[in-house]
XYZ file of C-alpha atoms in Angstrom:
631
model
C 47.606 90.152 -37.106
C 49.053 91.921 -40.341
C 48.170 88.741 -42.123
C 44.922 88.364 -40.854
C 44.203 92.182 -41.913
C 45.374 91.992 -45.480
C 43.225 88.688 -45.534
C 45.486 86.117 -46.520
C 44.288 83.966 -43.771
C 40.919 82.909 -42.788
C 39.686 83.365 -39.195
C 39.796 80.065 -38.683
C 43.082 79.305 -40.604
C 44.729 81.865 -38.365
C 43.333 80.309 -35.360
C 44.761 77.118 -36.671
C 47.802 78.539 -37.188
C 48.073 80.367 -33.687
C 46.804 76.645 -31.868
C 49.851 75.043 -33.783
C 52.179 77.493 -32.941
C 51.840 77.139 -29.624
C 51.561 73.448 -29.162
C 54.852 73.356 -30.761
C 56.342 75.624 -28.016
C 54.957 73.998 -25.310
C 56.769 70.652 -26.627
C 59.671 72.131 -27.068
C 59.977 73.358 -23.887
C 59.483 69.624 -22.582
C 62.374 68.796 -24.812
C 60.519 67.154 -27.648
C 61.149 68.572 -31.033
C 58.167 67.118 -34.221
C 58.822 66.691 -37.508
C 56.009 68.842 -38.167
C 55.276 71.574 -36.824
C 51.647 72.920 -37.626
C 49.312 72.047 -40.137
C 48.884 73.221 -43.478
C 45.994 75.069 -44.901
C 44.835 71.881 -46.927
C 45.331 69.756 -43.826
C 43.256 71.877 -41.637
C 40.563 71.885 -44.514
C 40.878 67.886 -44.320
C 39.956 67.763 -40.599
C 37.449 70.098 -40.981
C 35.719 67.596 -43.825
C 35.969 64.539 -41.704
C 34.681 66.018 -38.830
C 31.833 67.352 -40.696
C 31.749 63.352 -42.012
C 31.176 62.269 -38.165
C 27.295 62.637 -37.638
C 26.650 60.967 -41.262
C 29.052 58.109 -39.844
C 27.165 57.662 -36.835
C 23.588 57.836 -38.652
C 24.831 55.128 -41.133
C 25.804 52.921 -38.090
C 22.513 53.558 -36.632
C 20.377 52.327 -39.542
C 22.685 49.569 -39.846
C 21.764 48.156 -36.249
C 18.369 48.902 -36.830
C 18.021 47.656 -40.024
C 19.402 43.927 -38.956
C 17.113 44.237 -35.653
C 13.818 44.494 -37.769
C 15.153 41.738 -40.187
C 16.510 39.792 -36.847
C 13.008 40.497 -34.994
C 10.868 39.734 -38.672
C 13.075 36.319 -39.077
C 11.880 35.748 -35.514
C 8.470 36.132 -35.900
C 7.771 34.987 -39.434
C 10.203 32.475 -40.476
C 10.415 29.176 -38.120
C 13.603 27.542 -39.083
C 14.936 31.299 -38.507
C 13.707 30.613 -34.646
C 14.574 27.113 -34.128
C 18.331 27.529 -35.088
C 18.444 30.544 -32.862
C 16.921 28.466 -30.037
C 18.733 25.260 -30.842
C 21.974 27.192 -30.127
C 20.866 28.519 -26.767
C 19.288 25.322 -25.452
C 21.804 23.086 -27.112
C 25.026 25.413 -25.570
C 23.304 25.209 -21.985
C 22.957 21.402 -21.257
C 26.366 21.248 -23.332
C 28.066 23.568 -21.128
C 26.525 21.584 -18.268
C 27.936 18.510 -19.341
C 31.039 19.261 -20.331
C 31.722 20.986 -17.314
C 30.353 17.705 -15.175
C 32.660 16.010 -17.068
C 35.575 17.456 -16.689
C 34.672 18.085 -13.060
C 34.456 14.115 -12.317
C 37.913 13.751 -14.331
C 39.939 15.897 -12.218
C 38.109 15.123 -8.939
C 38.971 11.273 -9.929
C 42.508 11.881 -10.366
C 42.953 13.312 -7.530
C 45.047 12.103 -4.319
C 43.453 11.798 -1.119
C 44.718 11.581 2.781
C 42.207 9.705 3.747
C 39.123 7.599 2.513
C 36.711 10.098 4.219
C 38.291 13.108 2.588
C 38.133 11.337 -1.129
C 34.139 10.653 0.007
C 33.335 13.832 0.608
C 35.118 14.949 -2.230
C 33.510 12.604 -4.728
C 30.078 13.225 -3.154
C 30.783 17.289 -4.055
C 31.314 16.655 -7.268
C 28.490 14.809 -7.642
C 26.329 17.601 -6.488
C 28.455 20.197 -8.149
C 27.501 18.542 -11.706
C 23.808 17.685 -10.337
C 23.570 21.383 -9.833
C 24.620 22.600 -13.151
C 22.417 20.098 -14.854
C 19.622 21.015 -13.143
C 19.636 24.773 -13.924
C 20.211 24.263 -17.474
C 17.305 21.646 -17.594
C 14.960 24.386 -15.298
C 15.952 26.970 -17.897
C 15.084 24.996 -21.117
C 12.195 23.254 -19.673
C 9.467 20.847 -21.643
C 11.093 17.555 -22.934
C 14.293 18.742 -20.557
C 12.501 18.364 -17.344
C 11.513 15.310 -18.423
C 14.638 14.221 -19.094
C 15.620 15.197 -15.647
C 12.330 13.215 -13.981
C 13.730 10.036 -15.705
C 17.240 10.750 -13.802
C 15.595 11.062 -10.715
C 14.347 7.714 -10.988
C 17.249 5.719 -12.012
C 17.953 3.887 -8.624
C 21.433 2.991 -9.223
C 22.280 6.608 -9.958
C 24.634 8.274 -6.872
C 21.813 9.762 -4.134
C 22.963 12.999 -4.811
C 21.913 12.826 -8.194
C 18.038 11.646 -7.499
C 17.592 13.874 -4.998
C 18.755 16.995 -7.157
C 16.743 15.728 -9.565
C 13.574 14.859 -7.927
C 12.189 18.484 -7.512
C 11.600 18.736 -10.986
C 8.869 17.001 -10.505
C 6.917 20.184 -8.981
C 8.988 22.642 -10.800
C 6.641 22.998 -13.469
C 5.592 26.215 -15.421
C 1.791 26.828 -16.165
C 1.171 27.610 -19.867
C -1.147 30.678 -20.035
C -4.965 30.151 -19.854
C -5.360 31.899 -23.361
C -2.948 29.781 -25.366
C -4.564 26.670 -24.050
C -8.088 28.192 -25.413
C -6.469 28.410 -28.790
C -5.120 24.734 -28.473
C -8.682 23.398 -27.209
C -10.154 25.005 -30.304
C -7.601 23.972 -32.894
C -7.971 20.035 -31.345
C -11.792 19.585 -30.749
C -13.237 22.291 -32.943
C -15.149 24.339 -30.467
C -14.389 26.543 -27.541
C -13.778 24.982 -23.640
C -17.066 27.217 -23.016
C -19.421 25.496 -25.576
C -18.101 21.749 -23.704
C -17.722 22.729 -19.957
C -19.640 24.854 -17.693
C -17.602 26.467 -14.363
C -14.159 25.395 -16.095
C -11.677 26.472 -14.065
C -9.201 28.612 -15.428
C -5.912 27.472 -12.844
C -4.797 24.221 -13.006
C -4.394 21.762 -10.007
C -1.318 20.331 -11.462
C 0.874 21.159 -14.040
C 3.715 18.453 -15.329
C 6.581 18.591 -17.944
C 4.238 17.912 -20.998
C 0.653 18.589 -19.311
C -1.075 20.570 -17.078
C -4.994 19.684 -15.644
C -7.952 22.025 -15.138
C -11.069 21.000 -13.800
C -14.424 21.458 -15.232
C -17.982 20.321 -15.414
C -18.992 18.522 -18.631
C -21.894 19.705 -20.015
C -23.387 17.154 -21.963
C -22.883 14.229 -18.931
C -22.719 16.679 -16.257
C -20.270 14.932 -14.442
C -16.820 16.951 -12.916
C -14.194 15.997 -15.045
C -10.316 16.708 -15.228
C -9.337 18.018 -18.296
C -5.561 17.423 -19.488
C -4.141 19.856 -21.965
C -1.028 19.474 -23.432
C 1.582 22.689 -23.410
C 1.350 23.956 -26.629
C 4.908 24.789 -27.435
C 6.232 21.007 -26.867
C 4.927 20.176 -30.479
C 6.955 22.747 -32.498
C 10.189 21.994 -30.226
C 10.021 18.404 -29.454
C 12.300 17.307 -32.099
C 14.498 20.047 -32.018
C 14.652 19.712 -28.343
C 15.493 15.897 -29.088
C 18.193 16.694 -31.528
C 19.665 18.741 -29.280
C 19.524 15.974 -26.540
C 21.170 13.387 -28.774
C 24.072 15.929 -29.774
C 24.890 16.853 -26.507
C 25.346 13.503 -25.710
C 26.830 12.214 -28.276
C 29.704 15.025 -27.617
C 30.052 13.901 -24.268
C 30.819 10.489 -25.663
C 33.242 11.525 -27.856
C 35.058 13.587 -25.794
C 34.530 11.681 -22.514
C 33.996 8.402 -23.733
C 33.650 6.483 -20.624
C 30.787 8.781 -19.511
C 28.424 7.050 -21.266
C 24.392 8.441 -21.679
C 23.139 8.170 -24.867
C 20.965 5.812 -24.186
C 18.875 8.380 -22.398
C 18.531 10.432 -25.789
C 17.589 7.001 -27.662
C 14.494 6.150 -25.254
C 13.125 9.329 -25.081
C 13.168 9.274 -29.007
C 11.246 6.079 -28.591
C 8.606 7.158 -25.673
C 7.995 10.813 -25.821
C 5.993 10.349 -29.032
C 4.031 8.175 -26.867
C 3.452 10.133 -24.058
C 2.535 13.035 -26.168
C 0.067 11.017 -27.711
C -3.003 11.723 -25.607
C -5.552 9.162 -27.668
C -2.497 6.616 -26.995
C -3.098 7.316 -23.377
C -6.606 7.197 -23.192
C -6.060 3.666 -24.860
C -3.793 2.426 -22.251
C -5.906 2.967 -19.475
C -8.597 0.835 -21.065
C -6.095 -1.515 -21.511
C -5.097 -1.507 -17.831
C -8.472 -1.367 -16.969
C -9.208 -4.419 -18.524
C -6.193 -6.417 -17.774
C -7.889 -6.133 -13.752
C -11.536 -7.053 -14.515
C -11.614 -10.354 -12.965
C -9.106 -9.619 -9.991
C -10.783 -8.373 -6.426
C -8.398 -5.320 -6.076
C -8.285 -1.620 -4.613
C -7.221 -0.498 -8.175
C -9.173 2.085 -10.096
C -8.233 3.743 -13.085
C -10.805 6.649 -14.104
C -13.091 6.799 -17.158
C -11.696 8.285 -20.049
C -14.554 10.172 -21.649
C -12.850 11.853 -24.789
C -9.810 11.791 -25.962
C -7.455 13.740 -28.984
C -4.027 14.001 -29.597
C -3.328 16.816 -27.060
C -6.633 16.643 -25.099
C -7.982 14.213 -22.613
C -11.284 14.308 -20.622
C -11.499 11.613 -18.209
C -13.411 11.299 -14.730
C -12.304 13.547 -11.976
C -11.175 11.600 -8.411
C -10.814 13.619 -5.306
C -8.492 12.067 -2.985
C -5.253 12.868 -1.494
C -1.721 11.358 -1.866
C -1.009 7.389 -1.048
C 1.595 9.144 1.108
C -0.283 11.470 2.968
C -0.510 9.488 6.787
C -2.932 12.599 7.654
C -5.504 11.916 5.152
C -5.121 8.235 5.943
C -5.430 9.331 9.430
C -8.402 11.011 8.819
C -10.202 8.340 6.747
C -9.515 5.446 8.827
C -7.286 3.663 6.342
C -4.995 1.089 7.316
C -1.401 2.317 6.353
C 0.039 -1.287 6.398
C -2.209 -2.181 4.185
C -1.999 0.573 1.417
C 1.603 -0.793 1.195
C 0.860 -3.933 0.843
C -1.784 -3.196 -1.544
C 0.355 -1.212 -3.829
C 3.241 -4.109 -4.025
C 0.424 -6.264 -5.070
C -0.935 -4.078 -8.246
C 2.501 -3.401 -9.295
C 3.951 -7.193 -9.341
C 0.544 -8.317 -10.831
C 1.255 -5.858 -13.576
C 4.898 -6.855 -13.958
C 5.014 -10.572 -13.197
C 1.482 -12.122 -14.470
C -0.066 -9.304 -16.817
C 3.459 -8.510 -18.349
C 2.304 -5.036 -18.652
C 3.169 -2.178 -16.609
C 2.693 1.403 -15.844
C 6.266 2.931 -16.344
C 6.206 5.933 -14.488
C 4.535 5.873 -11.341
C 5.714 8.400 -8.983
C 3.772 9.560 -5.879
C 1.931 11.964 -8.023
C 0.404 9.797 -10.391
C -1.226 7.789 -7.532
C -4.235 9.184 -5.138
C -5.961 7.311 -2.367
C -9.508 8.102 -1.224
C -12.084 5.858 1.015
C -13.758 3.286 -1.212
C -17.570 4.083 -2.421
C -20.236 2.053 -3.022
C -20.341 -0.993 -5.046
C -16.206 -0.502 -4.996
C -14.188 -3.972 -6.094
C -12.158 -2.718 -3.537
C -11.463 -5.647 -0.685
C -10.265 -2.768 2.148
C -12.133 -0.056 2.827
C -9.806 2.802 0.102
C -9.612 2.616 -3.669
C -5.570 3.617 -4.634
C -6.280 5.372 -8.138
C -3.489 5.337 -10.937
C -3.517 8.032 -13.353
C -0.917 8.970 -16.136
C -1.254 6.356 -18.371
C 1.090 7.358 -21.226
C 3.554 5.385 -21.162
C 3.176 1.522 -20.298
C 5.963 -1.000 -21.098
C 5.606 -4.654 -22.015
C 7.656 -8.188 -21.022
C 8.162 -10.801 -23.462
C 7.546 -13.952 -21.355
C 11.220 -15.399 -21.505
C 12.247 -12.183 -20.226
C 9.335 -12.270 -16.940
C 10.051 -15.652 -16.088
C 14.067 -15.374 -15.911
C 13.171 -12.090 -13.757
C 11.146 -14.489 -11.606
C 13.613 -16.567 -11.034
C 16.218 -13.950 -10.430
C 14.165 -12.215 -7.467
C 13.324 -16.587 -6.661
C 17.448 -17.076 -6.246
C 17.425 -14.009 -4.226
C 15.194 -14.929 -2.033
C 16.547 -18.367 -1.475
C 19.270 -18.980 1.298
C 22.902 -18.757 -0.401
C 24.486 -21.436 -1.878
C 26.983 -22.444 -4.387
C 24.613 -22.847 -6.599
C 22.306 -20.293 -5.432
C 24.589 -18.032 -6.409
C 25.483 -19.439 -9.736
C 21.825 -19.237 -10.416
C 21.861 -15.516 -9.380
C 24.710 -14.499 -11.497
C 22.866 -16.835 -14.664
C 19.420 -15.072 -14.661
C 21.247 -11.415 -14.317
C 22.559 -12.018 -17.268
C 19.533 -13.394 -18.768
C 17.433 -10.603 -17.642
C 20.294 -7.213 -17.973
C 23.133 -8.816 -19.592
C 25.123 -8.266 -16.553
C 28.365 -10.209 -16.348
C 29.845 -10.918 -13.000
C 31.751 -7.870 -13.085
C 28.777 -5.932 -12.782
C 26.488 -8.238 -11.173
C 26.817 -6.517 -7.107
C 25.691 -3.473 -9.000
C 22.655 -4.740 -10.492
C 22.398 -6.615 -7.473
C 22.171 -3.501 -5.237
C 19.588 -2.034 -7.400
C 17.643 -4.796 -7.684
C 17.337 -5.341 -3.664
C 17.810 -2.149 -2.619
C 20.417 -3.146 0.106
C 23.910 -3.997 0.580
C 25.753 -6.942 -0.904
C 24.456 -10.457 0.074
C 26.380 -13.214 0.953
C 29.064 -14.011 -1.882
C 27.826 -10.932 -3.946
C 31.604 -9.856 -4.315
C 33.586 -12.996 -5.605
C 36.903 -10.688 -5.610
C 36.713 -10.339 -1.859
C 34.197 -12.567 -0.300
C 34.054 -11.033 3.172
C 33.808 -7.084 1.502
C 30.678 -5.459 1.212
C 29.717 -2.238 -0.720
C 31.016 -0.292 2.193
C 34.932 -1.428 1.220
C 37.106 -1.070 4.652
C 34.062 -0.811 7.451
C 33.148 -4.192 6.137
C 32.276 -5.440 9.632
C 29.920 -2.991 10.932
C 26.908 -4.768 9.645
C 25.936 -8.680 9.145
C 25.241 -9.791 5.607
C 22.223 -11.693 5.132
C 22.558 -14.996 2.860
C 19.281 -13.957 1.216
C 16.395 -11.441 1.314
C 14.006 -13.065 3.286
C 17.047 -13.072 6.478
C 17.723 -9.209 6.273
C 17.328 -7.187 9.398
C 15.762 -3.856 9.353
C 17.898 -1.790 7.914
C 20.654 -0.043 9.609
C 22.773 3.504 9.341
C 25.770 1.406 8.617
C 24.115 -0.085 5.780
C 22.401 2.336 4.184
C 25.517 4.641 4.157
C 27.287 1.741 2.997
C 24.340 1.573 -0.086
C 24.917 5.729 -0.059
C 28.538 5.058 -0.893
C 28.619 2.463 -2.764
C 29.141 4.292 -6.085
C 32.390 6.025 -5.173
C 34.150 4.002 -2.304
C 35.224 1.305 -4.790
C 37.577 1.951 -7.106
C 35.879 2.156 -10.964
C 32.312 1.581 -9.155
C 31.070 4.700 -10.475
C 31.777 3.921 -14.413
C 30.867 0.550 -13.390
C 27.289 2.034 -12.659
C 27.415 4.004 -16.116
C 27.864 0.644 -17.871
C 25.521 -0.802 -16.134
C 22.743 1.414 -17.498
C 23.972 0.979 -20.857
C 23.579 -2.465 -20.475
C 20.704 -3.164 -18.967
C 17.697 -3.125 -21.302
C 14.681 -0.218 -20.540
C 12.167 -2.321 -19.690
C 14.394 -3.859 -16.861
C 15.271 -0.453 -16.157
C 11.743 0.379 -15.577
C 10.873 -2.335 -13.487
C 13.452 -1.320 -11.111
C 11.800 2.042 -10.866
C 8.733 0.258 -9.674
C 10.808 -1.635 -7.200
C 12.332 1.344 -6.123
C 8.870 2.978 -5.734
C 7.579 -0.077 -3.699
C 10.307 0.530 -1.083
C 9.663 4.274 -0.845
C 6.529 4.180 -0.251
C 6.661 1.124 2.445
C 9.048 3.280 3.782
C 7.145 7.269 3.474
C 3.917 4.755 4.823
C 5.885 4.271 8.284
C 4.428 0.613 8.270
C 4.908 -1.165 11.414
C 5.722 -4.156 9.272
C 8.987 -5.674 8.663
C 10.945 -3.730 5.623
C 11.506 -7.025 3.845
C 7.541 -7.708 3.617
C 6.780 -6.396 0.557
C 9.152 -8.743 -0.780
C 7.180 -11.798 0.046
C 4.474 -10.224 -1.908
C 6.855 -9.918 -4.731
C 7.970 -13.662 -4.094
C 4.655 -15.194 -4.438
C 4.418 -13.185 -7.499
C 7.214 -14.800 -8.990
C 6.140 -18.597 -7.540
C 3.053 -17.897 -9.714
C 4.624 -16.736 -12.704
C 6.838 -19.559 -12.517
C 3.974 -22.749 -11.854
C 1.790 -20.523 -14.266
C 4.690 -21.279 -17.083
C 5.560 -24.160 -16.210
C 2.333 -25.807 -16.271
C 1.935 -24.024 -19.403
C 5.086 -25.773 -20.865
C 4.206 -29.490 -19.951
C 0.267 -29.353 -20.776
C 1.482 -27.777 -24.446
C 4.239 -30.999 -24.791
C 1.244 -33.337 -23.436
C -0.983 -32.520 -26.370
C 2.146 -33.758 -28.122
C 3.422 -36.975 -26.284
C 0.125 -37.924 -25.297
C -1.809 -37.214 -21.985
C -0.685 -40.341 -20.796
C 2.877 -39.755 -20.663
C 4.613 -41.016 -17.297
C 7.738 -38.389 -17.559
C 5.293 -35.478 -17.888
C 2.791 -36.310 -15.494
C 5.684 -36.378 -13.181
C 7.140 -33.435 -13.906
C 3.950 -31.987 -13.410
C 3.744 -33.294 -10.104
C 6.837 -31.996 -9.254
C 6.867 -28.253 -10.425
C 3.142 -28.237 -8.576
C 4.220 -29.514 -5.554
C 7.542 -27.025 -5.559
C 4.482 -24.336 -6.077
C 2.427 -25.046 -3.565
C 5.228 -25.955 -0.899
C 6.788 -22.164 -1.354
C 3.656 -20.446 -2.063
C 2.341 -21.883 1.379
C 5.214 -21.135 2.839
C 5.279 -17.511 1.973
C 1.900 -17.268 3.230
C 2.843 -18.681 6.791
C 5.293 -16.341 6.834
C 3.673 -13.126 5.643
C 0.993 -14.150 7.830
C 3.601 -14.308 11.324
C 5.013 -10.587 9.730
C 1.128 -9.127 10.073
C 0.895 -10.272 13.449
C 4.103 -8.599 14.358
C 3.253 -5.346 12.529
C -0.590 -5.578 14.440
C 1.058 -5.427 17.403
C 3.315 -2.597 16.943
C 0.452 -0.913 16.040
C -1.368 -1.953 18.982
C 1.194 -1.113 21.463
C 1.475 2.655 19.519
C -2.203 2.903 20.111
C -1.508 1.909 23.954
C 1.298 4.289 24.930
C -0.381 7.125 22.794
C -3.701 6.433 25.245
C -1.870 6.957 28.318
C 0.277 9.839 27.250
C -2.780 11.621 24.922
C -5.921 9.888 25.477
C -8.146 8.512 22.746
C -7.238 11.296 19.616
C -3.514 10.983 20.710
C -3.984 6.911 20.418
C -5.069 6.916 16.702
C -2.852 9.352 15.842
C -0.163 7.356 17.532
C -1.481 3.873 15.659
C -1.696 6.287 12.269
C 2.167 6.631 12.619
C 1.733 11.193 13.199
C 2.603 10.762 16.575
């Protein structure tokens, strides 16, 4: 206090002073003893400076952040390489993290030890739909060309089931784009506003797709309803981005994994999405297809294109509802027998005579509605095909050999039956015999025939249970299909040893268009299947056979009349061969229609004898429901 009075100390110096003091006793009395004991009068003046310093500190930090948030948020907007990197490394680190996690998953599941064979199953089928799983939510989350990506996985046949079915819901999990950016899209592409071309357009689309989403609206100038298909306008400025990012990630995958093999995924959609983004290419591709059936008395229509830009396609609007839909059937009076049979006939004329096929046709690209007037249609329904984007073509080496694959398939097994089957596989997906029960199975859509596995003839895809179901020696013997051997199909890709990389290789091998063709196999069963036909399930493979019979006589004729013009029409050795490969013709092709013909029957009364029991149980509504397969 006498210093404070005679002012040698400050108030606040004194306080200092007095705070140091007794910190010092109250550590000494805890037995600790500092160095220093108080602080100086410069020291104090220090701390009072830098905690005078603290609010500038924190306002210089402040205008830092903001300062890179405006240039962060003005990169964002204004500069676009600025937003792509930022975007690649979000999208890119999602299906990366996906993958490598899948990956790694499949290693260590794989190298496990199991008790039993149903344990290591059930394991293996986990991690399947573990890595499904985590795909799926990075694909959901990046959307556009990813969900596409994902559509194409569904569809691979030989994939494991888990996969597909993950998968497959991506078809319907589709955002809308807003109505107002598509305004500004109509208006960059045709030059005027969707009002001055359309009265009553509707504003919601009835279906929206990875790339596309459809509005309906009435054309002024024709005045007809038409569907109007606008593409989402943020696929252009990311498509190759989104690409790049696609080939990366899998390219990583292969580096680090290198048995997990995909990139051929990223290298055809580099080749088709430019295609299917290509709305004018569309619009030509259904006059293409349109064409290819003018002269053929089919239930096929494909709808008028009436414009058509790079990103905008009118065409005619059909009302009609899915092939699948037994209801609507039902309610129209259409045969469901014979919409299967119908469809197996469009889809092998594409791919076996025309050589030119629709490559992606899923249940939603194909409506059904009762035939109208002055319809080409030979049944009383019209199936309509829309999508046209992408289309793939089949040099005619390449259709015939597949011809005579599906021919060797269908013939009863032999020595050299099965040599032939084992030739044309590699012809046709440069399968070696390794592989060939593989590309067998996808190819058929059952188990192993007869011989199929030349390691163990008597095994089947279902490895130990191999007695619980007969083998046939070809397709034309199999038996409806039973639980044992469609879990044996099921399991195929993980109850053999290496069976799963063996599938991996198999679609590296196997060339796109074959790929594709086994998607419209694949679709062909489904649907004979989701159709509940009374028919046998091997049916719609006789269609397929006399599609190949045709192809066949068509090129062989074609071979002998060109070497004629040569040798001379005269020539004994090629009239006779003609003979011959006519006669083979006609002999199988008659034969195939005997026995399609016995198959009807059979399926006519199944029907009938539905339509019986659901008369006495339901009367006359619960009898066509009955023969309509709801009941």
């Amino acid at each position: 206090m006498l210093l404070l009075n005679r002012g040698a100390l400050s108030t606040k110096d004194a306080l200092g002073l007095y705070s140091c003091l007794a910190s010092r006793r109250i550590l000494l009395r805890r037995g600790f003893a500092p160095k220093i004991c108080c602080k100086s009068s410069s020291t104090v003046q220090n701390t009072r400076h830098d905690r005078d310093n603290i609010p500038a500190t924190w306002s210089l930090w402040f205008a830092g952040v903001l300062g890179v948030s405006v240039a962060t948020w003005t990169a964002w907007k204004k500069y676009q390489p600025f937003r792509h990197s930022v975007l690649a490394a979000v999208r890119c680190s999602r299906v990366a993290g996906a993958a490598v996690l899948g990956a790694v998953d499949y290693k260590t599941t794989f190298a496990k030890s199991y008790e039993s064979d149903d344990m290591r199953l059930e394991a293996y089928s986990k991690c399947h739909e573990r890595s499904a799983e985590r795909l799926l939510k990075a694909l959901l989350a990046n959307g556009g060309v990813f969900i596409k990506l994902g559509q194409h996985m569904a569809s691979l046949v030989v994939l494991p089931v888990e996969w597909t079915s993950t998968m497959r819901p991506l078809q319907d999990k589709c955002d809308p784009t807003p109505y107002d950016d598509l305004r500004g899209l109509f208006l960059s592409d045709m030059g005027v506003p969707i009002s001055e071309l359309f009265d009553n357009f509707d504003p919601e689309p009835i279906g929206v797709a990875s790339l596309a989403q459809v509005h309906v609206g009435r054309h002024r100038e024709s005045g007809k309803q038409v569907a109007v298909k606008l593409q989402h306008p943020h696929l252009a400025e990311f498509c190759d981005i989104d690409m790049e990012m696609v080939e990366v990630t899998l390219g990583w995958i292969k580096y680090w994994f290198p048995e997990f093999e995909f990139r051929w995924l990223g290298e055809e959609m580099r080749e088709n999405l430019p295609k299917e983004m290509d709305f004018a290419h569309e619009a030509s591709n259904a006059q293409r297809a349109a064409y290819d059936f003018r002269d053929i008395r089919t239930s096929l229509y494909i709808p008028e294109v009436i414009t058509a830009t790079k990103r905008v396609l009118v065409m005619e609007y059909i009302q009609g509802g899915r092939v699948d839909d037994l209801a609507y059937l039902a309610e129209h009076n259409i045969d469901r027998n014979k919409v299967a049979l119908e469809l197996s006939r469009i889809f092998n004329q594409m791919v076996f005579v025309n050589g030119w096929f629709h490559a992606d046709p899923h249940p939603g690209n194909l409506l059904i509605r009762p035939a109208p007037q002055m319809s080409r249609s030979p049944y009383n329904f019209e199936i309509v095909l829309l999508d046209h984007g992408l289309y793939f073509d089949l040099d005619t080496r390449l259709r015939i050999n597949y011809s005579k694959l599906w021919l060797s398939l269908i013939a009863t097994n032999s020595p050299s039956v099965n040599a032939d089957r084992r030739k044309y596989a590699q012809l046709v997906g440069n399968i070696g015999p390794d592989l060939y029960p593989v590309f067998e199975a996808a190819v058929t859509g059952r188990a192993a025939l007869e011989g199929t596995w030349e390691d163990e003839p008597s095994a089947s895809l279902e490895g130990k249970n191999r007695s619980t179901f007969k083998r046939a020696s070809s397709m034309i013997d199999m038996m409806p299909q039973s639980e044992e051997e469609m879990d044996a199909i099921r399991n195929a890709v993980v109850n053999r040893e290496g069976l799963l990389l063996s599938v991996f290789d198999v679609l590296r091998r196997v060339p796109r268009r074959v790929l594709m063709v086994l998607k419209l196999n694949d679709l062909t069963r489904s649907l004979d299947h989701a159709l509940a036909t009374t028919h046998s399930s091997i049916r719609i493979f006789l269609i397929t056979a006399k599609y190949c019979t045709y192809a066949v006589w068509r090129d062989d004729r074609q071979r002998i009349i060109d070497r004629m013009r040569e040798n001379g029409l005269f020539s004994l050795s090629d009239l006779g061969e003609y003979f011959v490969c006519w006669w083979r013709f006609e002999k199988m092709y008659r034969t195939l229609i005997l026995v399609e013909t016995w198959m009807d029957l059979q399926a006519l009364n199944v029907k009938t004898l539905a339509w019986i029991r659901g008369l006495w149980t339901m009367g006359f509504e619960g009898a066509h429901k009955a023969a309509a397969g709801l009941a």
